[in-house]
Short mmCIF file of C-alpha atoms in Angstrom, two decimals:
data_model
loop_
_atom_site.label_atom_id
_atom_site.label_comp_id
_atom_site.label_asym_id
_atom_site.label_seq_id
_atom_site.Cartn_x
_atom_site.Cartn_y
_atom_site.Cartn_z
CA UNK A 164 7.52 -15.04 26.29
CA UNK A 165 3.94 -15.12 25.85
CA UNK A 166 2.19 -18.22 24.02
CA UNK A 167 1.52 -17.25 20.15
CA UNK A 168 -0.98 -18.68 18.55
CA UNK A 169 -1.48 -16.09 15.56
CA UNK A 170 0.19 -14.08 13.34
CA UNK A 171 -0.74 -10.92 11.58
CA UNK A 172 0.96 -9.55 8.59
CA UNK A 173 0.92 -6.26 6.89
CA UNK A 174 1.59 -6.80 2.90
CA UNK A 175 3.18 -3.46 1.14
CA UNK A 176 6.70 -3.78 2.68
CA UNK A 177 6.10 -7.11 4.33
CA UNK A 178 4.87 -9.69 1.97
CA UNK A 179 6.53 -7.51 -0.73
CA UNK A 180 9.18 -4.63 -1.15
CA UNK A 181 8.79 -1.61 0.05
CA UNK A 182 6.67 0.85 -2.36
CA UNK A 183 9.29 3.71 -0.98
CA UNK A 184 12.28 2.85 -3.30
CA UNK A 185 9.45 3.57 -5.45
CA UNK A 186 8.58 6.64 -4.23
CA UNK A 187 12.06 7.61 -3.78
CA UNK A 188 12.77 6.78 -7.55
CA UNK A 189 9.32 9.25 -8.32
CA UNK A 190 11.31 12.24 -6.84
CA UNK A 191 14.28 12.27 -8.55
CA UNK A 192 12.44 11.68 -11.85
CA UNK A 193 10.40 14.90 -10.82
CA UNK A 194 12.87 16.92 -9.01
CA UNK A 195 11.29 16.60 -5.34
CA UNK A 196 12.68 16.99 -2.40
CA UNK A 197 13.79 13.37 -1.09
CA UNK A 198 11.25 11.89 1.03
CA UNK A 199 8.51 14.96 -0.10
CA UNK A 200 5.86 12.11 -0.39
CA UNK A 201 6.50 9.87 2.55
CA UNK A 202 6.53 13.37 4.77
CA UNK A 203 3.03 14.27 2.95
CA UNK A 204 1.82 10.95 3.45
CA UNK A 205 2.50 11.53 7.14
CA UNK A 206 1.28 15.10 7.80
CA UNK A 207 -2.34 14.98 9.33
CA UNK A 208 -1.86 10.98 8.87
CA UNK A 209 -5.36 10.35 9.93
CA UNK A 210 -7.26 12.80 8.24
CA UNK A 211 -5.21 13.66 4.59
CA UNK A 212 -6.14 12.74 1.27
CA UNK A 213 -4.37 9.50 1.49
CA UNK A 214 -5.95 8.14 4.91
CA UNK A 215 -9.28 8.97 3.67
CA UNK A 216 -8.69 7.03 0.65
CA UNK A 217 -7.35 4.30 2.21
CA UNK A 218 -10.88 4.43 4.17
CA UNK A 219 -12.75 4.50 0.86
CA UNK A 220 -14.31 7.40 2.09
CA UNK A 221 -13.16 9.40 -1.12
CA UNK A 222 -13.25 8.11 -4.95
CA UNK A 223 -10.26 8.05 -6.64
CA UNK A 224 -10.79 11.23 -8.53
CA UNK A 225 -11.09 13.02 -5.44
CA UNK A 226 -8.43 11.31 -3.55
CA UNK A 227 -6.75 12.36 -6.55
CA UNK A 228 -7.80 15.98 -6.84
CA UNK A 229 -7.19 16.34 -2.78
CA UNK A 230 -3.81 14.78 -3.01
CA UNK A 231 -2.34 16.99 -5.70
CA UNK A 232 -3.84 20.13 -3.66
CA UNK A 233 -1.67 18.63 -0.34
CA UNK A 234 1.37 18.90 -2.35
CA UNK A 235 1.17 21.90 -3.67
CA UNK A 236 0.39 23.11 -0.51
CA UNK A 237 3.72 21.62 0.51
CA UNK A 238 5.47 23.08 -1.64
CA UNK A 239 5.79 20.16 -4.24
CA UNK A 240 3.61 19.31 -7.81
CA UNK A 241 3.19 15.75 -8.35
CA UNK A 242 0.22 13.64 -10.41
CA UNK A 243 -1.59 11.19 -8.04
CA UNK A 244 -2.03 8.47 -10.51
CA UNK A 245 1.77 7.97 -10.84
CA UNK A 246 2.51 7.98 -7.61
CA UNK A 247 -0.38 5.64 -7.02
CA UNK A 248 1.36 3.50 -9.94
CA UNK A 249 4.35 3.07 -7.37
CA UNK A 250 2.56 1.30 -4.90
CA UNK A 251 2.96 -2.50 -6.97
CA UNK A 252 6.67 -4.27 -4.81
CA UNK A 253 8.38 -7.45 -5.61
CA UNK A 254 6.50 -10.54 -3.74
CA UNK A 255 9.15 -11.98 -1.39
CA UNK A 256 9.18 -15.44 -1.41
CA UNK A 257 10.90 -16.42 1.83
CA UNK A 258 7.98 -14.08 3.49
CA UNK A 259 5.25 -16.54 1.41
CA UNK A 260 6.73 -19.64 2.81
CA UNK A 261 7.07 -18.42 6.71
CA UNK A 262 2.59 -16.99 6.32
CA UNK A 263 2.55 -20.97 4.89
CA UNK A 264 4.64 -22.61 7.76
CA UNK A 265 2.54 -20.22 10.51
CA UNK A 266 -0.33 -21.13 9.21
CA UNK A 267 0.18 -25.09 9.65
CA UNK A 268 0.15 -24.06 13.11
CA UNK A 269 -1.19 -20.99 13.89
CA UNK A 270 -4.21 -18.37 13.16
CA UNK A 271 -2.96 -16.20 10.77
CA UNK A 272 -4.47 -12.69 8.96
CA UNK A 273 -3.37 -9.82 6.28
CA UNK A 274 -4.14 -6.77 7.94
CA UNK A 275 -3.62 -3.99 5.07
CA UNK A 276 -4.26 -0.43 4.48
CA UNK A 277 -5.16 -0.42 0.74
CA UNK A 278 -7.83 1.05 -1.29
CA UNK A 279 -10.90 0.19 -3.45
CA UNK A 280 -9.50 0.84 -6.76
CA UNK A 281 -7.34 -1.85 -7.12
CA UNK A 282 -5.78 -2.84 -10.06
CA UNK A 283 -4.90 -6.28 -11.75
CA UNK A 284 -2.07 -6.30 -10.71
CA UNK A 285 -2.86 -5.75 -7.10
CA UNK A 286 -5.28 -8.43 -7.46
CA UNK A 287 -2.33 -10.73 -8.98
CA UNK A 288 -0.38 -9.66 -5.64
CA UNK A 289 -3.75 -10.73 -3.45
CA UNK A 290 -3.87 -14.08 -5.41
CA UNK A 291 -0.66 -15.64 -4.44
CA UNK A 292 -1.40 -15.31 -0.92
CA UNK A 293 -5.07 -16.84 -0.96
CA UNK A 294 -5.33 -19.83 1.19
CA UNK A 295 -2.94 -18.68 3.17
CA UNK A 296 -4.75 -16.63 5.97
CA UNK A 297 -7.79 -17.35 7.85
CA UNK A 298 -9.02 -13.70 7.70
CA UNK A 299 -7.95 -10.88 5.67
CA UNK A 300 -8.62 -7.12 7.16
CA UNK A 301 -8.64 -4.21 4.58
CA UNK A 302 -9.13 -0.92 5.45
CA UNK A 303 -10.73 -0.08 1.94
CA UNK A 304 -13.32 -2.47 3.75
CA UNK A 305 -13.50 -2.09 7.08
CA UNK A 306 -13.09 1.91 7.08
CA UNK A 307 -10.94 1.66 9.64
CA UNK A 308 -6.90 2.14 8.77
CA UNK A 309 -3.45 1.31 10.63
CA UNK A 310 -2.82 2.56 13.22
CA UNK A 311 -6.06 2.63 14.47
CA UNK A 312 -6.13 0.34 17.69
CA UNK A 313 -9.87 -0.36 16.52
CA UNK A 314 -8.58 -2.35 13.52
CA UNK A 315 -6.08 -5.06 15.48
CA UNK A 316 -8.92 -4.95 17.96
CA UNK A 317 -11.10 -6.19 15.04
CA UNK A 318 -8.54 -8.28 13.94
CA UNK A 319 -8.04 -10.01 17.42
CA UNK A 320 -12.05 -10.53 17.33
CA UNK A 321 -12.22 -12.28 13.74
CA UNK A 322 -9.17 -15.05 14.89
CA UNK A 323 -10.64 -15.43 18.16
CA UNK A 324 -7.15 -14.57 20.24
CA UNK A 325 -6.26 -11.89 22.47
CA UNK A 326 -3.93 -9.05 22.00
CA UNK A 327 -1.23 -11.07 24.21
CA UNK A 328 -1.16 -13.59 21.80
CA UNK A 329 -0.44 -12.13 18.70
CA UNK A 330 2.67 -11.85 16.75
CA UNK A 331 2.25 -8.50 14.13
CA UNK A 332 4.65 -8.01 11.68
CA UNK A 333 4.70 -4.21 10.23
CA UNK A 334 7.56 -2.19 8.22
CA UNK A 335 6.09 0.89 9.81
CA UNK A 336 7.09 1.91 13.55
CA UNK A 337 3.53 3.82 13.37
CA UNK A 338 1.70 0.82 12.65
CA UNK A 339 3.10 -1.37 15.62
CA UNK A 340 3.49 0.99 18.71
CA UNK A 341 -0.48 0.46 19.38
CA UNK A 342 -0.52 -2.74 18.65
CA UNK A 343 2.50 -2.87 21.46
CA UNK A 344 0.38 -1.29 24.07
CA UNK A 345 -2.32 -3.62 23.15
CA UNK A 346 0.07 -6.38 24.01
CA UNK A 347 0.90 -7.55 20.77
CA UNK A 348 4.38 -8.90 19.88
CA UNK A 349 5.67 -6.58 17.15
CA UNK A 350 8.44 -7.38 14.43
CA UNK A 351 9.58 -4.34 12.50
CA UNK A 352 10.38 -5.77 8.81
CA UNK A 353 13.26 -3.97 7.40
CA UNK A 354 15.62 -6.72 6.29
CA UNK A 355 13.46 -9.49 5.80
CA UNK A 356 15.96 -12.18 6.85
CA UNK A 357 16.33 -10.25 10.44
CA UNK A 358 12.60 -9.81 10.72
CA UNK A 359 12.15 -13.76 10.30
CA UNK A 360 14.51 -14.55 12.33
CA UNK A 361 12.73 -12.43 15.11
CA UNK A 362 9.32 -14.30 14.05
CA UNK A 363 11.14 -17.83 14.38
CA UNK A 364 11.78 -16.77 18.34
CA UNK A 365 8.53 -15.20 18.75
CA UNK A 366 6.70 -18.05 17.85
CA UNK A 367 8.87 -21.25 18.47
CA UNK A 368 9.45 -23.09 15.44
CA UNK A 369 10.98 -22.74 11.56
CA UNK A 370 9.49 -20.33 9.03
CA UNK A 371 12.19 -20.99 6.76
#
């Protein structure tokens, strides 16, 4: 096992639930097909309405505008703003206390794709974890988004670690495949209890 000595988190679906019982909820309320949004959200992933927001290389009304366009394309109507709406989770606490207990010990960082118009309570969200990581990577900011190998790349660079020596936990297999090849450690949160019990081993101690 390699020597950790930082961990990266992702937040929507990490640090709190998954937005897709959200989204899931959405379609039924609007008669989509299930999983209509997540498969938009993942056609042309790097160039669609959504990755360009999360770049803030669109304003909302066009991210908007664009995204409602996809859909129909699709075959689907929907109104961006409420599925924006379901992006808020649930904080999970257990995840709060393992980013405190690695960062006793470790170099820790949020790396997030997000986007500029964020709301209250998004900024509620970003409050509860401040302290708690020594560098926080947004996409919004940076203009670079998961899975981009240029963005844990940047990451590495701000904690001053390599690749090797990173633990990166994700709820998207997307998201952590390059950071694999890059040599990261990679934890795939779906049950949160399983996931930190795979970040205890990684890194050698209690997070819980």
């Amino acid at each position: 096992m390699p020597v950790i000595r930082a961990a990266l988190f992702d937040f929507g679906g990490v640090i709190s639930t998954s937005p897709f019982e959200s989204f899931a909820a959405y379609e039924r309320e609007t008669g989509l097909p299930d999983g209509f949004l997540r498969g938009l959200n993942a056609t042309n992933h790097d160039t669609n309405a959504w990755a360009r927001h999360e770049r803030n290389e669109v304003t909302f009304d066009e991210f908007c505008a664009a995204y409602e366009a996809e859909a129909l394309e699709a075959g689907g109507k929907i109104d961006a703003r409420q599925v924006m709406a379901c992006l808020g989770g649930d904080i999970r606490p257990e995840m709060i206390e393992a980013i405190r207990r690695c960062h006793e010990r470790l170099r820790t960082a949020l790396i997030t794709n997000n986007v500029a118009t964020s709301n209250e309570s998004d900024q509620t969200m970003l409050s509860i974890v401040d302290g708690l990581f020594d560098v926080i990577v947004e996409s919004s900011k940076t203009g670079l988004r998961k899975p981009d190998p240029r963005i844990y790349q940047l990451a590495c660079e701000q904690l001053d670690v390599d690749p090797s020596e990173v633990v990166f936990l994700d709820d998207l297999g997307i998201n952590l495949k390059p950071a694999a090849q890059m040599g990261m450690t990679t934890i795939k949160v779906v049950d949160a209890d399983v996931a930190l019990a795979e970040l205890e081993a990684a890194v050698g101690f209690p997070v819980r």
